[in-house]
Amino acid sequence: MTTTAPDRTSAEEERTAPAAGGAKDGDPFDEDVLPAPKGASRALLRSLLAPARGRVRLAALVMLLQQAAVQAGPLLVAFAIDRAVPAARRDDYGPLIAVGTAYLVSALAAGLLQYAFVRLSARIGQNVLLDLRGRIFRHAQSLSVDFHERYTSGRLISRATTDVESIRELINDGLQELIGVCLAVVYISATLLYLDWGIGAVAVLSFVPLQLLMRSYRRRAHEVYRERSTAIASVIVKFTETMNGIRPVQAFRRERANEAHFSELNDRHRHANTRALLEMARYVFLSRLVANVVLAAVVLWGAYRVAGDGLELGVLAAGVLYLRRLYDPLDQLAMFLNSYQSAAASLEKIAGLLAQRPGVPEPAEPRALPERRAGLPGREVVFEGVRFAYRTGGEVLPRFDLTLGAGQTVAVVGSTGAGKSTLAKLLARFYDPTEGRVLLDGVPLDALAVPELRRGVVMVTQEAFLFSGTVAENIAIGRPGATREEIEQAAKAIGAHDFITALPDGYDTDVRKRGGRISAGQRQLVAFARALLADPAVLILDEATSSLDIPGEQAVQRAMATVLHGRTAVVIAHRLSTVEIADRVLVMADGRVVEDGSPAELTGGTGRFADLHRAWRDSLA
Ligand SMILES: Nc1ncnc2c1ncn2[C@@H]1O[C@H](COP(=O)(O)OP(=O)(O)OP(=O)(O)O)[C@@H](O)[C@H]1O
Ligand SMILES: [Mg+2]
């Protein structure tokens, strides 16, 4: 007793610690379970099983027959002892042969039906698993950047693996246990009552304490299992976070600190596991105790009655066999409760995830963009009374009004954190403004169908992400269905053709395979080629030239000029040489435009940009 008390408090501290940390801003994303409408878990389960309705019914029928076959055993034993053996003593072997045959047949039938059930439930389980994993993937993919910034990929992975798996396990093994045990209880109670009222009544009454034990176990285990699944999820999150950031981890020698944190999380999982096992052991011990006491009492009482000719021996034997069968699955039932509980927790988490709506919803009735006006390249962009704050944090853009003429190349500069990338992300509609709107040729972005928006506005960032596949495929993402010629043309225009043809397999080099590794600057060139091929009306480059080498400056300028030609462009760059090709420069500070003019005007002026520019010139000299 004295040892369990401190244990529990330390577990409680561990459990509340992360919650307390996150409670500051009350972000539900600090919890593993996202809020979902009431009954969402059940509705999800129903929708998962709906396509298998016929199979589920068939499985239930098979189970019903299987239990009938299984539970016939002791009844046949009773018949053999009390009827067939006495008949055989009188040289009448008919009943013995009949009962032997019946026993064999029922055993065979039980086996075959069991096989059929396993096959059916495996099919159901596999289909649910596939369906659910697909739904999680599709849904997560459709959710906005805003969601993914808060819900880590580690969490998504544990939803799509451990959680899905625990639901499948429940359907495959758990349900068999549950249905089996429930049916057994009904069959056995009925048979016992039929055979002998006394023994039947004892069996039925023994359910009362057993049921109480089960309920107490369920209550206690629920909490432990929740803790356990949260703990394993945080182990996975830590794992993926570390491996995703392996470069900074090693560069800053974070290994030790990470290891310490990881083993702490691991330990929390172990602790929760131990508690779960202890709860289970306690339950198994108590329920067996009750079962064995009842059995002993029945044997004693039954023997006394058999001696006094009040009970047939065969009936007592069958009664004892049945009672054993009744109590044996109790351990399994506890196991089932465990898998039920972890599946319920998983279902809750998945339902919460699936209930998330995209932060930037598709319009119900999308509007089309007007025809791109001939002679006027690009499209006009208007920020109209835009205010914006990220969900976690203060206002980044306080009331922002800006018009970018069609075809203009606008450079945006400003100190770090000024809100340049935020402006870009609003224009690409990764987020919606908190207030006001962003218009493209007069049409609000949130009124555009997503495909049209993505065709119209393309953003290239510093990361220049490459997908697994060949270089050519990576460029073709800009315009699916592009011919090899178009792909090569785009690469040539950007100045990427030479390095690509020098790769082991040229354009067919797999970027994720050995030899296909390309540098950060080359990745940016591929991203440029992709953007050029996409030919959007509005192009945003957010630090997209940061990895291109200075000696290649001329080449970079040419590449930029090619990409920007004939469209509205927003270029965010720290490098001032890129600014010189712009028609217009915006200097941002604290979410506001503080200077606005042509490069020549600003350079010749006395503002921040002039200072910056002078410093830059000096550094080159
Ligand atoms: N996902 C986010 N969630 C919450 N706050 C954010 C997020 N992204 C940026 N911010 C905040 O918004 C402000 C503007 O950030 P932004 O990325 O727009 O700056 P920036 O001008 O692009 O800076 P840099 O030159 O460093 O790229 C910063 O104070 C930053 O902390
Ligand atoms: Mg930025």
XYZ file of C-alpha atoms and ligand atoms in Angstrom:
653
model
C 0.000 0.000 0.000
C 2.690 2.435 0.999
C 4.544 1.941 -2.281
C 1.610 2.536 -4.582
C 0.741 5.965 -3.213
C 3.930 7.796 -4.211
C 3.876 5.962 -7.513
C 0.539 7.324 -8.386
C 1.349 10.907 -7.499
C 4.469 10.871 -9.640
C 2.457 9.473 -12.532
C -0.070 12.209 -11.997
C 2.622 14.855 -12.110
C 3.926 13.435 -15.336
C 0.506 13.387 -16.828
C -0.407 16.913 -15.926
C 2.969 18.430 -16.708
C 2.557 18.755 -20.493
C -1.050 19.849 -20.128
C -0.093 22.569 -17.691
C 2.622 23.737 -20.053
C 0.169 24.033 -22.899
C -2.644 25.464 -20.833
C -1.030 28.883 -21.145
C -2.614 29.582 -24.497
C -5.196 26.821 -24.227
C -4.274 25.335 -27.580
C -6.076 22.002 -27.956
C -3.189 20.851 -30.144
C -1.082 20.363 -27.049
C -3.249 17.354 -26.352
C -3.245 14.205 -28.381
C -7.029 14.154 -28.537
C -8.496 16.947 -30.601
C -12.012 18.015 -29.805
C -14.604 16.200 -31.898
C -18.390 16.428 -31.920
C -20.166 14.121 -29.519
C -20.605 10.600 -30.821
C -17.952 11.108 -33.502
C -16.072 7.958 -32.510
C -19.146 5.801 -32.771
C -20.194 7.361 -36.057
C -16.715 6.731 -37.417
C -16.801 3.087 -36.380
C -20.223 2.663 -37.928
C -19.114 4.214 -41.192
C -16.058 1.951 -41.237
C -18.117 -1.168 -40.748
C -20.921 -0.113 -43.085
C -19.355 -1.529 -46.268
C -18.847 -4.858 -44.476
C -22.355 -5.057 -43.086
C -23.145 -8.343 -44.806
C -19.896 -9.879 -43.666
C -20.401 -8.691 -40.090
C -23.813 -10.358 -39.968
C -22.429 -13.548 -41.409
C -19.608 -13.507 -38.868
C -22.137 -13.132 -36.042
C -24.130 -16.098 -37.335
C -21.003 -18.226 -37.667
C -20.051 -17.355 -34.100
C -23.520 -18.301 -32.854
C -23.269 -21.740 -34.460
C -19.677 -22.189 -33.377
C -20.511 -21.551 -29.722
C -23.444 -23.973 -29.919
C -21.061 -26.638 -31.222
C -18.433 -25.879 -28.582
C -20.869 -25.821 -25.690
C -22.445 -29.139 -26.677
C -19.378 -30.956 -25.251
C -20.148 -31.183 -21.511
C -23.803 -31.880 -22.226
C -22.739 -34.917 -24.249
C -20.404 -35.968 -21.419
C -23.322 -35.826 -18.988
C -25.416 -37.907 -21.371
C -22.574 -40.412 -21.775
C -22.085 -40.850 -18.007
C -25.725 -40.972 -17.007
C -27.323 -42.752 -20.008
C -24.859 -44.228 -22.510
C -22.527 -45.965 -20.007
C -25.384 -47.638 -18.061
C -26.872 -48.736 -21.418
C -23.532 -50.152 -22.527
C -23.408 -52.140 -19.284
C -26.640 -53.703 -20.500
C -24.893 -54.491 -23.832
C -26.747 -51.686 -25.613
C -23.948 -49.802 -27.356
C -26.238 -47.671 -29.502
C -26.328 -44.584 -27.219
C -22.548 -44.694 -26.658
C -21.841 -44.778 -30.389
C -24.358 -42.005 -30.947
C -22.892 -39.777 -28.263
C -19.322 -40.462 -29.459
C -20.267 -39.553 -33.021
C -22.101 -36.442 -31.859
C -19.029 -35.390 -29.870
C -16.757 -35.811 -32.874
C -19.122 -34.006 -35.203
C -19.576 -31.073 -32.837
C -15.806 -30.773 -32.311
C -15.209 -30.828 -36.050
C -17.957 -28.301 -36.680
C -16.585 -26.035 -33.947
C -13.152 -26.119 -35.590
C -14.434 -25.419 -39.078
C -16.707 -22.627 -37.921
C -13.834 -21.093 -35.985
C -11.770 -21.135 -39.168
C -14.578 -19.477 -41.100
C -14.936 -16.825 -38.433
C -11.229 -16.002 -38.367
C -11.215 -15.630 -42.126
C -14.240 -13.375 -42.073
C -13.016 -11.183 -39.268
C -9.548 -10.910 -40.804
C -11.127 -9.652 -44.010
C -13.245 -7.157 -42.131
C -10.267 -6.008 -40.062
C -7.982 -5.584 -43.051
C -10.564 -3.619 -44.988
C -11.176 -1.323 -42.054
C -7.442 -0.814 -41.648
C -6.951 0.083 -45.291
C -9.973 2.314 -45.382
C -9.050 4.144 -42.200
C -5.405 4.651 -43.130
C -6.470 6.014 -46.523
C -8.925 8.373 -44.888
C -6.307 9.672 -42.471
C -3.848 10.266 -45.304
C -6.359 12.004 -47.550
C -7.731 14.100 -44.760
C -4.357 15.124 -43.359
C -3.244 16.069 -46.831
C -6.273 18.283 -47.304
C -5.742 20.160 -44.054
C -4.102 23.560 -44.160
C -0.519 24.425 -43.403
C -1.815 26.005 -40.250
C -2.929 22.594 -38.993
C 0.329 20.849 -39.819
C 2.369 23.500 -38.092
C 0.674 22.572 -34.860
C -0.085 18.880 -35.229
C 3.298 17.302 -35.747
C 4.054 14.643 -38.342
C 4.977 12.272 -35.518
C 1.430 12.492 -34.244
C 0.049 11.850 -37.694
C 2.288 8.822 -38.010
C 1.081 7.377 -34.758
C -2.528 7.969 -35.838
C -1.913 6.131 -39.114
C 0.044 3.248 -37.566
C -0.437 2.346 -33.890
C -3.939 3.748 -33.622
C -5.195 2.165 -36.807
C -3.556 -1.093 -35.795
C -5.207 -1.144 -32.391
C -8.614 -0.743 -34.011
C -7.870 -3.593 -36.380
C -6.763 -5.714 -33.450
C -10.030 -5.042 -31.700
C -12.022 -6.080 -34.728
C -9.968 -9.196 -35.372
C -9.319 -10.633 -31.945
C -11.223 -8.543 -29.478
C -14.661 -8.936 -30.962
C -14.198 -12.669 -31.220
C -13.402 -12.761 -27.521
C -16.300 -10.571 -26.596
C -18.928 -12.251 -28.718
C -17.544 -15.656 -27.731
C -17.665 -14.896 -24.030
C -21.122 -13.323 -24.167
C -22.532 -16.237 -26.106
C -20.806 -18.701 -23.798
C -22.344 -17.024 -20.768
C -25.823 -17.270 -22.261
C -25.464 -20.857 -23.532
C -23.842 -22.147 -20.378
C -26.207 -20.431 -17.974
C -29.188 -21.790 -19.891
C -27.760 -25.330 -20.064
C -26.829 -25.334 -16.386
C -30.284 -24.128 -15.370
C -31.758 -26.840 -17.569
C -29.502 -29.549 -16.104
C -29.813 -28.552 -12.493
C -31.496 -25.539 -10.940
C -29.124 -25.400 -7.978
C -25.864 -25.362 -9.915
C -27.371 -23.019 -12.507
C -28.403 -20.568 -9.807
C -24.932 -20.619 -8.237
C -23.383 -19.915 -11.640
C -25.700 -17.014 -12.338
C -25.194 -15.547 -8.861
C -21.423 -15.742 -9.200
C -21.676 -13.220 -12.009
C -22.513 -10.520 -9.510
C -19.067 -10.306 -7.830
C -17.322 -11.054 -11.119
C -19.171 -8.256 -12.808
C -18.258 -5.861 -10.012
C -14.603 -6.833 -10.327
C -14.716 -6.301 -14.042
C -16.224 -2.868 -13.652
C -13.675 -1.764 -11.142
C -10.914 -3.041 -13.396
C -12.333 -1.198 -16.352
C -12.476 2.039 -14.459
C -8.928 1.736 -13.213
C -7.487 0.502 -16.485
C -9.140 3.208 -18.577
C -6.956 5.909 -17.117
C -3.827 3.803 -17.290
C -4.399 2.932 -20.921
C -4.996 6.475 -21.894
C -1.778 7.430 -20.216
C -0.016 4.578 -21.936
C -1.165 5.538 -25.407
C -0.299 9.202 -24.842
C 3.117 8.100 -23.640
C 3.823 5.957 -26.679
C 2.640 8.765 -28.951
C 5.090 11.186 -27.363
C 7.862 8.632 -27.794
C 7.076 8.523 -31.513
C 6.831 12.303 -31.760
C 10.221 12.742 -30.111
C 11.690 10.104 -32.352
C 10.495 11.634 -35.622
C 11.303 15.159 -34.500
C 14.879 14.177 -33.710
C 15.413 12.239 -36.916
C 13.807 14.944 -39.059
C 16.174 17.468 -37.553
C 19.184 15.195 -37.465
C 21.490 17.812 -39.002
C 20.991 20.504 -36.370
C 20.898 17.769 -33.732
C 24.380 16.652 -34.671
C 25.682 20.106 -35.495
C 24.760 21.379 -32.048
C 25.613 18.138 -30.273
C 22.084 17.760 -29.006
C 22.437 13.986 -28.886
C 22.931 13.707 -25.143
C 20.150 16.101 -24.225
C 17.874 14.370 -26.710
C 18.778 10.992 -25.380
C 17.979 12.104 -21.859
C 14.609 13.461 -22.929
C 13.888 10.400 -25.015
C 14.673 8.015 -22.207
C 12.483 10.090 -19.926
C 9.579 9.665 -22.340
C 10.416 6.025 -22.782
C 10.409 5.644 -19.045
C 7.013 7.252 -18.813
C 5.758 4.674 -21.265
C 7.339 1.867 -19.282
C 5.826 3.208 -16.097
C 2.371 3.303 -17.670
C 2.869 -0.191 -19.032
C 3.867 -1.516 -15.640
C 0.832 0.040 -14.073
C -1.352 -1.511 -16.746
C 0.125 -4.923 -16.094
C -0.288 -4.565 -12.349
C -3.929 -3.632 -12.737
C -4.389 -6.648 -14.941
C -2.634 -8.967 -12.490
C -4.799 -7.696 -9.672
C -7.936 -8.312 -11.661
C -6.897 -11.780 -12.781
C -5.998 -12.746 -9.240
C -9.273 -11.574 -7.723
C -11.495 -13.003 -10.437
C -9.776 -16.386 -10.261
C -10.142 -16.374 -6.533
C -13.891 -15.872 -6.818
C -14.148 -18.482 -9.573
C -12.194 -21.107 -7.658
C -14.111 -20.587 -4.442
C -17.385 -21.017 -6.330
C -16.095 -24.130 -8.082
C -14.916 -25.704 -4.833
C -18.276 -24.993 -3.223
C -20.155 -26.534 -6.153
C -17.976 -29.660 -6.112
C -18.490 -30.139 -2.365
C -22.187 -29.438 -2.460
C -22.665 -31.532 -5.636
C -20.710 -34.493 -4.210
C -22.859 -34.340 -1.088
C -25.994 -34.420 -3.233
C -24.679 -37.224 -5.480
C -23.928 -39.291 -2.383
C -27.470 -38.697 -1.188
C -28.850 -39.634 -4.605
C -30.150 -36.085 -5.091
C -28.009 -35.515 -8.228
C -26.743 -37.625 -11.091
C -22.946 -37.925 -11.357
C -22.949 -36.967 -15.050
C -24.813 -33.765 -14.311
C -22.267 -32.829 -11.629
C -19.396 -33.575 -14.043
C -21.019 -31.473 -16.777
C -21.720 -28.713 -14.242
C -18.068 -28.560 -13.172
C -16.882 -28.631 -16.798
C -19.272 -25.833 -17.713
C -18.296 -23.702 -14.783
C -14.645 -24.044 -15.693
C -15.477 -23.000 -19.227
C -17.387 -20.076 -17.885
C -14.546 -18.804 -15.731
C -11.572 -19.567 -17.948
C -12.280 -16.844 -20.506
C -12.394 -14.218 -17.768
C -8.669 -13.539 -18.207
C -9.174 -13.223 -21.912
C -12.028 -10.885 -21.258
C -9.664 -8.638 -19.335
C -7.333 -8.721 -22.331
C -10.239 -7.844 -24.514
C -11.115 -4.933 -22.276
C -7.558 -3.736 -22.704
C -7.645 -3.907 -26.431
C -11.107 -2.397 -26.355
C -9.826 0.463 -24.275
C -6.825 1.199 -26.397
C -8.948 0.913 -29.513
C -11.502 3.289 -28.026
C -8.740 5.766 -27.208
C -7.356 5.393 -30.738
C -10.765 5.817 -32.274
C -11.288 8.983 -30.271
C -7.987 10.415 -31.492
C -8.641 9.523 -35.112
C -12.167 10.897 -34.961
C -10.758 14.134 -33.551
C -8.294 14.337 -36.405
C -10.921 13.605 -39.041
C -13.204 16.223 -37.519
C -10.649 18.947 -38.237
C -11.782 21.267 -40.975
C -9.254 22.969 -43.238
C -8.352 26.461 -42.034
C -8.700 27.650 -45.624
C -11.932 26.013 -46.785
C -12.869 25.537 -50.424
C -15.608 27.933 -51.533
C -19.064 26.377 -51.891
C -19.639 28.271 -55.126
C -16.270 29.080 -56.657
C -15.857 32.117 -58.876
C -13.747 32.037 -62.003
C -10.952 34.470 -62.704
C -11.525 36.837 -65.618
C -9.596 36.054 -68.813
C -5.958 37.051 -68.529
C -5.947 40.355 -70.371
C -3.913 40.329 -73.531
C -1.000 42.741 -73.457
C -1.269 43.005 -69.697
C 0.768 40.170 -68.276
C 0.051 38.824 -64.813
C -2.834 39.806 -62.635
C -3.497 42.621 -60.257
C -3.169 41.800 -56.570
C -4.942 43.828 -53.910
C -4.629 43.501 -50.151
C -7.745 45.182 -48.861
C -7.835 46.084 -45.165
C -6.026 42.886 -44.296
C -5.247 42.120 -40.696
C -3.603 38.922 -39.704
C -2.549 37.038 -36.604
C -1.318 33.449 -36.404
C -3.450 31.332 -34.121
C -0.673 31.266 -31.614
C 0.649 34.747 -31.206
C -0.123 38.407 -31.607
C -1.067 40.395 -34.675
C 1.577 40.214 -37.403
C -0.070 42.445 -39.995
C -2.027 45.340 -38.484
C -4.345 46.633 -41.189
C -2.586 46.280 -44.468
C -3.581 47.872 -47.785
C -1.543 47.293 -50.894
C -2.063 47.124 -54.643
C 0.376 45.345 -56.921
C -0.169 46.180 -60.575
C -0.488 43.374 -63.082
C 2.949 42.418 -64.390
C 4.840 44.344 -61.727
C 7.943 42.845 -60.151
C 7.833 43.897 -56.537
C 10.764 43.316 -54.214
C 9.948 43.108 -50.522
C 12.733 43.764 -48.060
C 12.822 44.357 -44.337
C 14.323 43.110 -41.136
C 13.788 39.597 -39.965
C 10.332 39.005 -38.531
C 8.904 42.032 -40.339
C 6.125 39.939 -41.860
C 7.419 39.406 -45.410
C 6.811 35.649 -45.483
C 3.471 36.156 -43.818
C 2.473 38.502 -46.628
C 3.590 35.870 -49.155
C 1.662 33.085 -47.428
C -1.501 35.177 -47.374
C -1.127 35.841 -51.097
C -0.695 32.108 -51.761
C -3.648 31.497 -49.424
C -1.919 29.190 -47.024
C -3.829 31.212 -44.477
C -6.869 33.443 -44.653
C -6.652 36.975 -43.251
C -8.227 37.481 -39.853
C -9.949 40.503 -41.365
C -10.147 42.026 -44.828
C -9.401 40.170 -48.061
C -6.866 39.524 -50.751
C -8.083 39.943 -54.331
C -6.720 38.576 -57.566
C -8.007 40.597 -60.523
C -10.890 41.615 -58.296
C -11.812 38.109 -57.183
C -11.242 37.312 -53.478
C -8.819 34.393 -53.071
C -11.266 32.515 -50.877
C -13.805 32.535 -53.703
C -11.445 30.707 -56.059
C -11.521 26.948 -56.467
C -8.294 25.575 -55.015
C -6.957 24.167 -58.323
C -7.488 27.508 -60.023
C -5.810 29.321 -57.157
C -2.807 26.966 -57.238
C -2.510 27.422 -60.987
C -2.736 31.169 -60.658
C -0.425 31.755 -57.703
C 2.792 29.823 -57.199
C 5.176 30.265 -54.324
C 8.789 29.124 -54.373
C 10.506 29.082 -51.013
C 13.970 28.642 -49.656
C 13.445 24.950 -48.951
C 12.783 24.069 -52.617
C 11.372 20.691 -51.709
C 12.022 17.788 -54.067
C 9.738 14.756 -54.141
C 11.032 11.258 -54.602
C 11.259 10.604 -58.321
C 13.401 11.836 -61.166
C 14.577 15.367 -61.850
C 12.292 15.510 -64.885
C 9.303 14.429 -62.792
C 10.152 17.064 -60.235
C 10.136 19.788 -62.844
C 6.957 18.428 -64.443
C 5.062 18.923 -61.176
C 4.715 22.508 -62.374
C 2.589 21.368 -65.264
C 1.443 17.752 -65.147
C 1.573 16.243 -68.600
C 4.405 18.458 -69.817
C 6.519 16.879 -72.563
C 10.212 16.143 -72.117
C 10.938 18.928 -74.538
C 9.013 21.473 -72.484
C 10.758 20.263 -69.340
C 14.182 20.657 -70.895
C 13.262 24.037 -72.302
C 12.290 25.266 -68.866
C 15.523 23.919 -67.396
C 17.561 25.577 -70.144
C 15.828 28.909 -69.658
C 16.684 28.797 -65.980
C 20.255 27.669 -66.572
C 19.789 24.303 -64.904
C 20.250 22.169 -68.003
C 24.031 21.818 -67.681
C 24.105 20.520 -64.155
C 21.174 18.181 -64.827
C 22.807 16.562 -67.850
C 25.950 16.067 -65.744
C 24.003 13.896 -63.266
C 24.447 10.098 -63.582
C 21.179 9.583 -65.454
C 20.606 13.157 -66.590
C 16.948 14.132 -66.372
C 16.087 10.579 -65.284
C 18.255 10.710 -62.197
C 16.313 9.768 -59.088
C 16.800 12.624 -56.651
C 16.535 10.369 -53.607
C 19.015 7.759 -54.786
C 22.812 7.648 -54.576
C 24.404 9.938 -57.122
C 21.136 11.824 -57.370
C 21.952 14.016 -54.411
C 21.866 17.578 -55.594
C 22.941 20.691 -53.746
C 20.657 23.275 -52.166
C 21.358 25.743 -54.976
C 20.613 23.127 -57.619
C 17.398 22.301 -55.831
C 16.420 25.947 -56.095
C 17.120 25.887 -59.823
C 14.871 22.830 -60.205
C 12.195 24.672 -58.255
C 12.579 27.641 -60.599
C 12.203 25.427 -63.648
C 9.099 23.947 -62.050
C 7.662 27.431 -61.492
C 8.522 28.510 -65.018
C 6.742 25.487 -66.431
C 3.716 26.202 -64.218
C 3.531 29.655 -65.793
C 1.418 31.237 -63.019
C -0.043 34.722 -63.270
C 1.455 35.525 -59.881
C 4.792 34.203 -58.695
C 6.153 34.592 -55.198
C 9.798 33.956 -54.461
C 10.497 33.829 -50.731
C 14.267 33.795 -50.266
C 14.259 31.475 -53.242
C 17.690 32.538 -54.404
C 19.382 32.367 -51.022
C 21.325 29.192 -51.822
C 22.521 30.248 -55.247
C 26.186 31.055 -55.301
C 27.508 34.583 -55.659
C 29.887 33.788 -58.553
C 26.819 32.700 -60.436
C 25.192 36.055 -59.763
C 24.934 36.875 -63.447
C 23.368 33.527 -64.167
C 21.014 34.010 -61.226
C 19.936 37.388 -62.533
C 19.243 35.871 -65.924
C 17.307 33.003 -64.399
C 15.305 35.446 -62.312
C 14.556 37.688 -65.260
C 13.321 34.648 -67.213
C 11.102 33.389 -64.426
C 9.630 36.772 -63.591
C 8.948 37.859 -67.129
C 5.316 38.253 -68.073
C 3.758 37.869 -64.640
C 3.119 39.685 -61.396
C 5.952 38.823 -59.061
C 6.694 39.284 -55.403
C 10.355 38.749 -54.630
C 11.447 38.548 -51.025
C 15.205 38.709 -50.825
C 17.927 39.649 -48.453
C 20.331 39.953 -51.322
C 20.030 43.456 -52.676
C 21.299 42.611 -56.136
C 18.041 40.789 -56.748
C 16.180 43.920 -55.780
C 17.667 45.848 -58.676
C 15.668 43.976 -61.257
C 12.413 44.978 -59.518
C 10.059 47.696 -60.737
C 9.122 48.553 -57.219
C 10.539 48.035 -53.755
C 8.561 47.732 -50.535
C 10.369 48.062 -47.245
C 8.491 46.373 -44.414
C 8.832 46.873 -40.674
C 6.541 45.434 -38.003
C 3.946 44.310 -40.492
C 3.719 47.682 -42.264
C 5.081 49.046 -45.505
C 7.361 51.889 -44.461
C 8.871 52.701 -47.850
C 7.488 52.188 -51.323
C 9.111 53.250 -54.582
C 11.298 52.286 -57.513
C 14.786 50.983 -56.666
C 16.337 54.167 -58.032
C 14.058 56.423 -55.959
C 14.689 54.539 -52.768
C 18.421 54.208 -53.306
C 18.712 57.915 -53.930
C 16.531 58.798 -50.927
C 17.340 59.021 -47.265
C 15.258 56.165 -45.903
C 16.128 52.752 -44.532
C 16.531 51.254 -47.937
C 19.136 53.853 -48.905
C 21.060 53.005 -45.718
C 20.823 49.306 -46.400
C 21.884 49.786 -49.958
C 24.885 51.917 -49.018
C 26.020 49.339 -46.483
C 25.661 46.625 -49.089
C 27.667 48.595 -51.705
C 30.388 49.201 -49.138
C 30.569 45.532 -48.306
C 31.150 44.702 -51.955
C 33.890 47.266 -52.391
N 3.579 29.805 -38.132
C 3.667 30.841 -37.320
N 2.988 30.833 -36.157
C 3.068 31.876 -35.313
N 3.786 32.976 -35.539
C 4.477 33.052 -36.671
C 4.462 31.995 -37.622
N 5.246 32.337 -38.656
C 5.742 33.556 -38.366
N 5.268 33.993 -37.182
C 5.563 35.310 -36.579
O 5.138 36.300 -37.449
C 6.061 37.363 -37.523
C 6.454 37.628 -38.968
O 7.080 36.466 -39.482
P 7.520 36.316 -40.994
O 7.922 34.928 -41.195
O 6.431 36.855 -41.842
O 8.777 37.279 -41.055
P 9.759 37.558 -42.259
O 9.649 39.001 -42.542
O 9.490 36.619 -43.371
O 11.148 37.249 -41.591
P 12.458 36.588 -42.240
O 13.159 37.645 -42.966
O 13.221 36.170 -41.055
O 12.018 35.448 -43.083
C 7.227 36.972 -36.645
O 7.107 37.685 -35.438
C 7.052 35.513 -36.401
O 7.427 35.189 -35.101
Mg 10.565 34.990 -44.203
